[in-house]
């Protein structure tokens, strides 16, 4: 939910670009789904029938469709990158501007190291997720739904295999996501700790050398680094099991299609070209699920980063300054905030003169 709230704040200025991107990706996906049908037609109407002109004519059409799909893909990636990078720049600017208005209490609440991490690493996680989502997450559902429709059109009997393959992949994905989301939250906190230790060592290097505390600081850094490394390895081990498991499901599905489809071809129920097209559609459907998995891998870390960014943006900053000393008007105006000036009442104080000097103050406090 935090990721969606953050994206709703970032994406409205780029609505037109996103609309163009979606149109390009839809056209690209339609072209990709059309190619297996052309390939099946070449086999059924060209190779089997020995019709060379049909093969050449349909082959030229396939080359044209492939070229258009390639151009659309390049344009889509370019627009997705532009939206993601621009949104990241806007988010960094918003964080920086908001933090500039923090009081010392707010800065101490988060810590300097944590604020640096949130404005760099956390924003980068949102950028990466956004770029992947704008490409793969748009293509994946269209490819999956279109692939199912085209697969049923080529062979309704074999389509029942999808009722087994897709739920199995969904169960694997859900099990992995439930385990890694807490680990990603912990990882971002440990990056904060690593930045804090490194920053303290750099800023206090003279004191560390003066008191001969080098070995102690080395141990502090090693502890923070080892903690981050162990968490990262734990997450990567989980993901290392996910992709091979998905590939097992994908390959077993292909074997099942060839096994049962071969029997249908031998019985004369299904043309060989339709089987070839069906096998391609099955691969496209399961690959679309794999694309969704690749984006889903980024969701936990992006969600953790979005929570941390929203925590900063939701913190109330200073919107009014109050000066109690002998600050000059120029000193009061140095800060880009409205201010109230305290005037200490004593002999010789001219309130009219004070009002003239601090004419841009919201009020004079006596």
mmCIF file of C-alpha atoms in Angstrom:
data_model
loop_
_atom_site.group_PDB
_atom_site.id
_atom_site.type_symbol
_atom_site.label_atom_id
_atom_site.label_comp_id
_atom_site.label_asym_id
_atom_site.label_seq_id
_atom_site.Cartn_x
_atom_site.Cartn_y
_atom_site.Cartn_z
ATOM 1 C CA UNK A 1 0.000 0.000 0.000
ATOM 2 C CA UNK A 2 2.808 2.425 0.817
ATOM 3 C CA UNK A 3 4.320 1.824 -2.633
ATOM 4 C CA UNK A 4 0.999 2.612 -4.331
ATOM 5 C CA UNK A 5 0.534 5.794 -2.286
ATOM 6 C CA UNK A 6 4.009 6.963 -3.219
ATOM 7 C CA UNK A 7 3.493 6.182 -6.914
ATOM 8 C CA UNK A 8 0.187 8.081 -6.927
ATOM 9 C CA UNK A 9 2.149 11.092 -5.725
ATOM 10 C CA UNK A 10 4.947 10.703 -8.288
ATOM 11 C CA UNK A 11 3.270 9.657 -11.546
ATOM 12 C CA UNK A 12 0.520 12.247 -12.319
ATOM 13 C CA UNK A 13 2.951 14.656 -14.073
ATOM 14 C CA UNK A 14 3.914 11.835 -16.448
ATOM 15 C CA UNK A 15 0.390 10.640 -17.283
ATOM 16 C CA UNK A 16 0.699 11.352 -21.021
ATOM 17 C CA UNK A 17 4.023 9.548 -21.320
ATOM 18 C CA UNK A 18 2.618 6.551 -19.456
ATOM 19 C CA UNK A 19 -0.441 6.487 -21.748
ATOM 20 C CA UNK A 20 1.815 6.450 -24.838
ATOM 21 C CA UNK A 21 3.951 3.749 -23.196
ATOM 22 C CA UNK A 22 0.920 1.539 -22.540
ATOM 23 C CA UNK A 23 -0.241 1.883 -26.167
ATOM 24 C CA UNK A 24 3.236 0.910 -27.426
ATOM 25 C CA UNK A 25 3.447 -2.096 -25.108
ATOM 26 C CA UNK A 26 -0.042 -3.285 -26.050
ATOM 27 C CA UNK A 27 0.859 -3.093 -29.740
ATOM 28 C CA UNK A 28 4.136 -4.901 -29.051
ATOM 29 C CA UNK A 29 2.349 -7.695 -27.163
ATOM 30 C CA UNK A 30 -0.296 -8.114 -29.884
ATOM 31 C CA UNK A 31 2.461 -8.482 -32.480
ATOM 32 C CA UNK A 32 4.287 -11.023 -30.318
ATOM 33 C CA UNK A 33 1.100 -13.060 -29.904
ATOM 34 C CA UNK A 34 0.454 -12.979 -33.645
ATOM 35 C CA UNK A 35 3.810 -14.511 -34.619
ATOM 36 C CA UNK A 36 3.127 -18.113 -33.422
ATOM 37 C CA UNK A 37 -0.086 -18.207 -35.451
ATOM 38 C CA UNK A 38 1.851 -17.196 -38.571
ATOM 39 C CA UNK A 39 4.432 -19.858 -37.804
ATOM 40 C CA UNK A 40 1.711 -22.493 -37.449
ATOM 41 C CA UNK A 41 0.147 -21.403 -40.741
ATOM 42 C CA UNK A 42 3.505 -21.790 -42.493
ATOM 43 C CA UNK A 43 3.748 -25.373 -41.240
ATOM 44 C CA UNK A 44 0.136 -26.326 -41.979
ATOM 45 C CA UNK A 45 -0.369 -24.509 -45.281
ATOM 46 C CA UNK A 46 3.190 -24.250 -46.535
ATOM 47 C CA UNK A 47 5.489 -27.051 -45.363
ATOM 48 C CA UNK A 48 2.914 -29.841 -45.227
ATOM 49 C CA UNK A 49 1.293 -28.784 -48.518
ATOM 50 C CA UNK A 50 4.637 -28.034 -50.216
ATOM 51 C CA UNK A 51 3.500 -24.489 -51.052
ATOM 52 C CA UNK A 52 6.766 -22.533 -51.343
ATOM 53 C CA UNK A 53 5.187 -19.171 -52.384
ATOM 54 C CA UNK A 54 2.966 -19.275 -49.282
ATOM 55 C CA UNK A 55 6.012 -19.944 -47.090
ATOM 56 C CA UNK A 56 7.920 -16.989 -48.588
ATOM 57 C CA UNK A 57 4.937 -14.638 -48.434
ATOM 58 C CA UNK A 58 4.077 -15.500 -44.818
ATOM 59 C CA UNK A 59 7.762 -15.469 -43.850
ATOM 60 C CA UNK A 60 8.119 -11.912 -45.179
ATOM 61 C CA UNK A 61 5.075 -10.894 -43.152
ATOM 62 C CA UNK A 62 6.626 -12.472 -40.037
ATOM 63 C CA UNK A 63 9.853 -10.509 -40.600
ATOM 64 C CA UNK A 64 7.885 -7.265 -40.900
ATOM 65 C CA UNK A 65 5.910 -7.962 -37.718
ATOM 66 C CA UNK A 66 9.132 -8.864 -35.881
ATOM 67 C CA UNK A 67 10.791 -5.611 -36.983
ATOM 68 C CA UNK A 68 7.802 -3.548 -35.807
ATOM 69 C CA UNK A 69 7.749 -5.390 -32.470
ATOM 70 C CA UNK A 70 11.464 -4.650 -32.035
ATOM 71 C CA UNK A 71 11.001 -0.915 -32.693
ATOM 72 C CA UNK A 72 8.032 -0.750 -30.315
ATOM 73 C CA UNK A 73 10.049 -2.563 -27.649
ATOM 74 C CA UNK A 74 12.930 -0.076 -27.898
ATOM 75 C CA UNK A 75 10.552 2.891 -27.719
ATOM 76 C CA UNK A 76 8.754 1.356 -24.727
ATOM 77 C CA UNK A 77 11.957 0.787 -22.768
ATOM 78 C CA UNK A 78 13.083 4.354 -23.513
ATOM 79 C CA UNK A 79 9.816 5.882 -22.254
ATOM 80 C CA UNK A 80 9.759 3.624 -19.177
ATOM 81 C CA UNK A 81 13.332 4.626 -18.311
ATOM 82 C CA UNK A 82 12.516 8.303 -18.779
ATOM 83 C CA UNK A 83 9.473 8.124 -16.505
ATOM 84 C CA UNK A 84 11.301 6.098 -13.841
ATOM 85 C CA UNK A 85 14.415 8.284 -13.764
ATOM 86 C CA UNK A 86 12.426 11.538 -13.806
ATOM 87 C CA UNK A 87 10.169 10.308 -10.998
ATOM 88 C CA UNK A 88 13.235 9.354 -8.978
ATOM 89 C CA UNK A 89 14.712 12.818 -9.477
ATOM 90 C CA UNK A 90 11.434 14.410 -8.350
ATOM 91 C CA UNK A 91 11.338 12.191 -5.276
ATOM 92 C CA UNK A 92 14.930 13.009 -4.301
ATOM 93 C CA UNK A 93 14.193 16.711 -4.722
ATOM 94 C CA UNK A 94 11.052 16.427 -2.582
ATOM 95 C CA UNK A 95 12.942 14.577 0.151
ATOM 96 C CA UNK A 96 15.824 17.053 0.124
ATOM 97 C CA UNK A 97 13.507 20.071 0.255
ATOM 98 C CA UNK A 98 11.423 18.537 3.039
ATOM 99 C CA UNK A 99 14.457 17.627 5.152
ATOM 100 C CA UNK A 100 15.784 21.187 4.834
ATOM 101 C CA UNK A 101 12.851 22.274 6.972
ATOM 102 C CA UNK A 102 13.483 19.714 9.715
ATOM 103 C CA UNK A 103 14.226 20.793 13.226
ATOM 104 C CA UNK A 104 17.236 19.337 15.036
ATOM 105 C CA UNK A 105 14.832 17.033 16.855
ATOM 106 C CA UNK A 106 13.502 15.612 13.586
ATOM 107 C CA UNK A 107 17.011 15.140 12.186
ATOM 108 C CA UNK A 108 18.058 13.331 15.368
ATOM 109 C CA UNK A 109 14.913 11.200 15.229
ATOM 110 C CA UNK A 110 15.946 9.681 11.887
ATOM 111 C CA UNK A 111 19.697 10.152 12.078
ATOM 112 C CA UNK A 112 21.876 11.687 9.393
ATOM 113 C CA UNK A 113 22.981 8.297 8.049
ATOM 114 C CA UNK A 114 19.377 7.116 7.696
ATOM 115 C CA UNK A 115 18.339 10.307 5.892
ATOM 116 C CA UNK A 116 21.214 9.852 3.435
ATOM 117 C CA UNK A 117 20.185 6.239 2.782
ATOM 118 C CA UNK A 118 16.540 7.199 2.291
ATOM 119 C CA UNK A 119 17.473 9.889 -0.245
ATOM 120 C CA UNK A 120 19.818 7.607 -2.205
ATOM 121 C CA UNK A 121 19.401 3.849 -1.849
ATOM 122 C CA UNK A 122 15.670 3.878 -1.028
ATOM 123 C CA UNK A 123 14.859 6.187 -3.939
ATOM 124 C CA UNK A 124 16.942 3.970 -6.219
ATOM 125 C CA UNK A 125 14.865 0.932 -5.197
ATOM 126 C CA UNK A 126 11.690 2.821 -6.183
ATOM 127 C CA UNK A 127 13.256 3.774 -9.529
ATOM 128 C CA UNK A 128 14.238 0.198 -10.353
ATOM 129 C CA UNK A 129 10.813 -1.130 -9.369
ATOM 130 C CA UNK A 130 9.030 1.554 -11.387
ATOM 131 C CA UNK A 131 11.033 0.890 -14.541
ATOM 132 C CA UNK A 132 10.425 -2.857 -14.328
ATOM 133 C CA UNK A 133 6.731 -2.371 -13.533
ATOM 134 C CA UNK A 134 6.164 0.004 -16.453
ATOM 135 C CA UNK A 135 7.521 -2.576 -18.887
ATOM 136 C CA UNK A 136 7.066 -6.112 -17.579
ATOM 137 C CA UNK A 137 3.947 -5.591 -15.460
ATOM 138 C CA UNK A 138 2.137 -4.008 -18.409
ATOM 139 C CA UNK A 139 3.215 -6.722 -20.844
ATOM 140 C CA UNK A 140 2.755 -9.719 -18.506
ATOM 141 C CA UNK A 141 -1.045 -9.607 -17.969
ATOM 142 C CA UNK A 142 -1.748 -8.831 -21.644
ATOM 143 C CA UNK A 143 0.586 -11.633 -22.712
ATOM 144 C CA UNK A 144 -0.960 -14.057 -20.219
ATOM 145 C CA UNK A 145 -4.586 -13.326 -21.125
ATOM 146 C CA UNK A 146 -3.907 -13.100 -24.867
ATOM 147 C CA UNK A 147 -1.799 -16.260 -24.738
ATOM 148 C CA UNK A 148 -4.602 -18.177 -22.999
ATOM 149 C CA UNK A 149 -7.121 -17.043 -25.623
ATOM 150 C CA UNK A 150 -4.828 -17.961 -28.518
ATOM 151 C CA UNK A 151 -3.860 -21.284 -26.908
ATOM 152 C CA UNK A 152 -7.522 -22.271 -26.505
ATOM 153 C CA UNK A 153 -8.051 -21.269 -30.133
ATOM 154 C CA UNK A 154 -5.225 -23.575 -31.248
ATOM 155 C CA UNK A 155 -6.116 -26.522 -28.985
ATOM 156 C CA UNK A 156 -8.756 -26.390 -26.259
ATOM 157 C CA UNK A 157 -7.961 -29.914 -25.018
ATOM 158 C CA UNK A 158 -4.329 -29.136 -24.196
ATOM 159 C CA UNK A 159 -5.294 -25.840 -22.500
ATOM 160 C CA UNK A 160 -6.307 -27.752 -19.363
ATOM 161 C CA UNK A 161 -2.570 -28.066 -18.610
ATOM 162 C CA UNK A 162 -2.615 -24.384 -17.663
ATOM 163 C CA UNK A 163 -5.000 -25.175 -14.782
ATOM 164 C CA UNK A 164 -2.117 -27.045 -13.164
ATOM 165 C CA UNK A 165 0.957 -24.994 -14.141
ATOM 166 C CA UNK A 166 -0.230 -21.476 -13.259
ATOM 167 C CA UNK A 167 -1.572 -22.265 -9.719
ATOM 168 C CA UNK A 168 1.660 -24.104 -8.887
ATOM 169 C CA UNK A 169 3.719 -21.057 -9.917
ATOM 170 C CA UNK A 170 1.429 -18.750 -7.905
ATOM 171 C CA UNK A 171 1.822 -20.898 -4.771
ATOM 172 C CA UNK A 172 5.623 -20.860 -5.103
ATOM 173 C CA UNK A 173 5.637 -17.087 -5.514
ATOM 174 C CA UNK A 174 3.347 -16.477 -2.523
ATOM 175 C CA UNK A 175 5.465 -18.668 -0.260
ATOM 176 C CA UNK A 176 8.651 -16.815 -1.187
ATOM 177 C CA UNK A 177 7.145 -13.317 -0.838
ATOM 178 C CA UNK A 178 5.882 -14.109 2.653
ATOM 179 C CA UNK A 179 9.408 -14.898 3.791
ATOM 180 C CA UNK A 180 11.448 -12.163 2.133
ATOM 181 C CA UNK A 181 9.397 -9.021 2.922
ATOM 182 C CA UNK A 182 10.551 -8.874 6.598
ATOM 183 C CA UNK A 183 14.109 -9.574 5.482
ATOM 184 C CA UNK A 184 14.102 -6.607 3.082
ATOM 185 C CA UNK A 185 12.874 -4.266 5.825
ATOM 186 C CA UNK A 186 15.708 -5.478 8.030
ATOM 187 C CA UNK A 187 18.205 -5.031 5.184
ATOM 188 C CA UNK A 188 17.388 -1.342 4.696
ATOM 189 C CA UNK A 189 17.849 -0.712 8.430
ATOM 190 C CA UNK A 190 21.234 -2.426 8.337
ATOM 191 C CA UNK A 191 22.286 -0.251 5.398
ATOM 192 C CA UNK A 192 21.449 2.727 7.633
ATOM 193 C CA UNK A 193 23.684 1.298 10.355
ATOM 194 C CA UNK A 194 26.558 0.712 7.924
ATOM 195 C CA UNK A 195 26.319 4.301 6.643
ATOM 196 C CA UNK A 196 26.210 5.617 10.198
ATOM 197 C CA UNK A 197 29.359 3.763 11.252
ATOM 198 C CA UNK A 198 31.226 4.805 8.105
ATOM 199 C CA UNK A 199 30.166 8.448 8.450
ATOM 200 C CA UNK A 200 31.228 8.577 12.108
ATOM 201 C CA UNK A 201 34.620 7.122 11.237
ATOM 202 C CA UNK A 202 35.215 9.625 8.439
ATOM 203 C CA UNK A 203 34.108 12.709 10.389
ATOM 204 C CA UNK A 204 35.925 11.626 13.565
ATOM 205 C CA UNK A 205 39.101 10.245 12.022
ATOM 206 C CA UNK A 206 41.371 12.667 13.940
ATOM 207 C CA UNK A 207 39.843 11.757 17.289
ATOM 208 C CA UNK A 208 40.068 8.053 16.468
ATOM 209 C CA UNK A 209 43.757 8.380 15.653
ATOM 210 C CA UNK A 210 44.455 10.599 18.656
ATOM 211 C CA UNK A 211 42.996 8.036 21.078
ATOM 212 C CA UNK A 212 44.306 5.003 19.129
ATOM 213 C CA UNK A 213 40.820 3.584 18.565
ATOM 214 C CA UNK A 214 41.461 2.285 15.061
ATOM 215 C CA UNK A 215 41.041 -1.413 15.895
ATOM 216 C CA UNK A 216 37.799 -0.717 17.768
ATOM 217 C CA UNK A 217 36.363 1.142 14.757
ATOM 218 C CA UNK A 218 37.460 -1.668 12.437
ATOM 219 C CA UNK A 219 35.506 -4.114 14.582
ATOM 220 C CA UNK A 220 32.443 -1.820 14.571
ATOM 221 C CA UNK A 221 32.489 -1.649 10.785
ATOM 222 C CA UNK A 222 33.044 -5.398 10.498
ATOM 223 C CA UNK A 223 30.046 -6.140 12.729
ATOM 224 C CA UNK A 224 27.763 -3.825 10.715
ATOM 225 C CA UNK A 225 29.051 -5.201 7.408
ATOM 226 C CA UNK A 226 28.727 -8.848 8.491
ATOM 227 C CA UNK A 227 25.168 -8.255 9.682
ATOM 228 C CA UNK A 228 24.160 -6.723 6.336
ATOM 229 C CA UNK A 229 25.958 -9.466 4.411
ATOM 230 C CA UNK A 230 24.237 -12.277 6.321
ATOM 231 C CA UNK A 231 20.796 -10.779 5.714
ATOM 232 C CA UNK A 232 21.544 -10.261 2.008
ATOM 233 C CA UNK A 233 22.748 -13.842 1.667
ATOM 234 C CA UNK A 234 19.642 -15.132 3.417
ATOM 235 C CA UNK A 235 17.382 -13.275 0.976
ATOM 236 C CA UNK A 236 19.401 -14.318 -2.077
ATOM 237 C CA UNK A 237 19.316 -17.981 -0.999
ATOM 238 C CA UNK A 238 15.521 -17.832 -0.954
ATOM 239 C CA UNK A 239 15.387 -16.241 -4.399
ATOM 240 C CA UNK A 240 18.003 -18.698 -5.673
ATOM 241 C CA UNK A 241 15.449 -21.463 -5.094
ATOM 242 C CA UNK A 242 12.568 -19.584 -6.727
ATOM 243 C CA UNK A 243 13.793 -19.245 -10.320
ATOM 244 C CA UNK A 244 14.931 -22.897 -10.682
ATOM 245 C CA UNK A 245 11.570 -24.044 -9.277
ATOM 246 C CA UNK A 246 9.783 -21.845 -11.828
ATOM 247 C CA UNK A 247 11.923 -23.260 -14.628
ATOM 248 C CA UNK A 248 11.052 -26.811 -13.534
ATOM 249 C CA UNK A 249 7.344 -25.969 -13.844
ATOM 250 C CA UNK A 250 7.983 -24.325 -17.218
ATOM 251 C CA UNK A 251 9.931 -27.291 -18.641
ATOM 252 C CA UNK A 252 7.513 -29.899 -17.280
ATOM 253 C CA UNK A 253 4.660 -27.992 -18.914
ATOM 254 C CA UNK A 254 6.511 -28.078 -22.243
ATOM 255 C CA UNK A 255 7.102 -31.820 -21.903
ATOM 256 C CA UNK A 256 3.409 -32.385 -21.122
ATOM 257 C CA UNK A 257 2.349 -30.360 -24.167
ATOM 258 C CA UNK A 258 4.640 -32.328 -26.482
ATOM 259 C CA UNK A 259 3.579 -35.654 -24.927
ATOM 260 C CA UNK A 260 -0.188 -35.158 -25.091
ATOM 261 C CA UNK A 261 -0.069 -33.009 -28.225
ATOM 262 C CA UNK A 262 1.950 -35.647 -30.061
ATOM 263 C CA UNK A 263 -0.805 -38.177 -29.407
ATOM 264 C CA UNK A 264 -3.428 -35.748 -30.763
ATOM 265 C CA UNK A 265 -1.321 -35.184 -33.896
ATOM 266 C CA UNK A 266 -0.845 -38.915 -34.434
ATOM 267 C CA UNK A 267 -4.612 -39.433 -34.126
ATOM 268 C CA UNK A 268 -5.255 -36.686 -36.683
ATOM 269 C CA UNK A 269 -7.194 -34.552 -34.198
ATOM 270 C CA UNK A 270 -4.692 -31.669 -34.197
ATOM 271 C CA UNK A 271 -2.512 -30.380 -37.070
ATOM 272 C CA UNK A 272 1.228 -30.260 -36.417
ATOM 273 C CA UNK A 273 1.301 -26.496 -37.034
ATOM 274 C CA UNK A 274 -1.331 -25.946 -34.346
ATOM 275 C CA UNK A 275 0.741 -27.971 -31.881
ATOM 276 C CA UNK A 276 3.809 -25.856 -32.630
ATOM 277 C CA UNK A 277 1.827 -22.651 -32.156
ATOM 278 C CA UNK A 278 0.238 -24.009 -28.950
ATOM 279 C CA UNK A 279 3.637 -24.879 -27.514
ATOM 280 C CA UNK A 280 4.845 -21.342 -28.240
ATOM 281 C CA UNK A 281 1.769 -19.846 -26.570
ATOM 282 C CA UNK A 282 2.273 -22.021 -23.499
ATOM 283 C CA UNK A 283 5.853 -20.763 -23.280
ATOM 284 C CA UNK A 284 4.688 -17.153 -23.682
ATOM 285 C CA UNK A 285 2.058 -17.575 -20.950
ATOM 286 C CA UNK A 286 4.500 -19.091 -18.481
ATOM 287 C CA UNK A 287 7.193 -16.571 -19.420
ATOM 288 C CA UNK A 288 4.714 -13.787 -18.662
ATOM 289 C CA UNK A 289 4.288 -15.348 -15.230
ATOM 290 C CA UNK A 290 8.081 -15.398 -14.933
ATOM 291 C CA UNK A 291 8.184 -11.684 -15.812
ATOM 292 C CA UNK A 292 5.615 -11.015 -13.109
ATOM 293 C CA UNK A 293 7.826 -12.988 -10.720
ATOM 294 C CA UNK A 294 10.838 -10.837 -11.610
ATOM 295 C CA UNK A 295 8.868 -7.710 -10.754
ATOM 296 C CA UNK A 296 7.423 -9.351 -7.648
ATOM 297 C CA UNK A 297 10.971 -9.985 -6.451
ATOM 298 C CA UNK A 298 11.446 -6.213 -6.364
ATOM 299 C CA UNK A 299 8.137 -5.501 -4.602
ATOM 300 C CA UNK A 300 9.211 -6.328 -1.003
ATOM 301 C CA UNK A 301 12.283 -4.108 -1.094
ATOM 302 C CA UNK A 302 10.428 -1.331 -2.912
ATOM 303 C CA UNK A 303 7.642 -1.535 -0.312
ATOM 304 C CA UNK A 304 10.140 -1.282 2.540
ATOM 305 C CA UNK A 305 11.835 1.688 0.864
ATOM 306 C CA UNK A 306 8.493 3.392 0.197
ATOM 307 C CA UNK A 307 7.546 3.071 3.874
ATOM 308 C CA UNK A 308 10.828 4.667 4.917
ATOM 309 C CA UNK A 309 10.450 7.521 2.397
ATOM 310 C CA UNK A 310 6.851 8.211 3.426
ATOM 311 C CA UNK A 311 7.943 8.274 7.045
ATOM 312 C CA UNK A 312 10.250 11.187 6.219
ATOM 313 C CA UNK A 313 7.766 13.015 3.991
ATOM 314 C CA UNK A 314 5.048 12.600 6.602
ATOM 315 C CA UNK A 315 7.154 14.171 9.331
ATOM 316 C CA UNK A 316 6.000 17.675 10.159
ATOM 317 C CA UNK A 317 8.787 20.159 9.458
ATOM 318 C CA UNK A 318 9.363 23.675 10.672
ATOM 319 C CA UNK A 319 6.934 26.175 9.155
ATOM 320 C CA UNK A 320 7.577 29.119 11.489
ATOM 321 C CA UNK A 321 10.746 30.461 13.090
ATOM 322 C CA UNK A 322 10.919 32.503 16.279
ATOM 323 C CA UNK A 323 13.983 34.636 17.031
ATOM 324 C CA UNK A 324 14.581 35.551 20.672
ATOM 325 C CA UNK A 325 18.008 37.201 20.563
ATOM 326 C CA UNK A 326 19.559 40.269 18.990
ATOM 327 C CA UNK A 327 19.343 38.927 15.426
ATOM 328 C CA UNK A 328 19.461 41.550 12.707
ATOM 329 C CA UNK A 329 16.777 41.644 9.987
ATOM 330 C CA UNK A 330 19.303 40.192 7.545
ATOM 331 C CA UNK A 331 19.972 37.216 9.848
ATOM 332 C CA UNK A 332 16.235 36.552 10.227
ATOM 333 C CA UNK A 333 15.779 36.567 6.461
ATOM 334 C CA UNK A 334 18.551 34.066 5.812
ATOM 335 C CA UNK A 335 16.163 31.156 6.371
ATOM 336 C CA UNK A 336 13.379 30.521 3.815
ATOM 337 C CA UNK A 337 10.677 30.406 6.487
ATOM 338 C CA UNK A 338 8.163 32.896 7.946
ATOM 339 C CA UNK A 339 9.357 34.226 11.283
ATOM 340 C CA UNK A 340 8.291 35.993 14.459
ATOM 341 C CA UNK A 341 10.716 38.426 16.140
ATOM 342 C CA UNK A 342 10.841 38.833 19.882
ATOM 343 C CA UNK A 343 11.400 42.437 21.035
ATOM 344 C CA UNK A 344 12.673 42.742 24.594
ATOM 345 C CA UNK A 345 10.959 45.694 26.258
ATOM 346 C CA UNK A 346 13.343 48.071 28.033
ATOM 347 C CA UNK A 347 14.131 51.769 28.146
ATOM 348 C CA UNK A 348 14.886 53.269 24.749
ATOM 349 C CA UNK A 349 13.124 50.575 22.689
ATOM 350 C CA UNK A 350 11.195 52.117 19.794
ATOM 351 C CA UNK A 351 8.463 49.757 18.633
ATOM 352 C CA UNK A 352 7.800 51.770 15.481
ATOM 353 C CA UNK A 353 11.469 51.473 14.525
ATOM 354 C CA UNK A 354 11.442 47.712 15.285
ATOM 355 C CA UNK A 355 8.323 47.274 13.136
ATOM 356 C CA UNK A 356 10.024 49.144 10.300
ATOM 357 C CA UNK A 357 13.232 47.082 10.530
ATOM 358 C CA UNK A 358 11.399 43.740 10.774
ATOM 359 C CA UNK A 359 8.641 44.691 8.346
ATOM 360 C CA UNK A 360 8.469 41.182 6.815
ATOM 361 C CA UNK A 361 7.993 39.421 10.178
ATOM 362 C CA UNK A 362 4.612 37.825 10.750
ATOM 363 C CA UNK A 363 4.457 39.464 14.166
ATOM 364 C CA UNK A 364 6.514 41.152 16.861
ATOM 365 C CA UNK A 365 6.392 39.326 20.189
ATOM 366 C CA UNK A 366 6.787 41.694 23.159
#
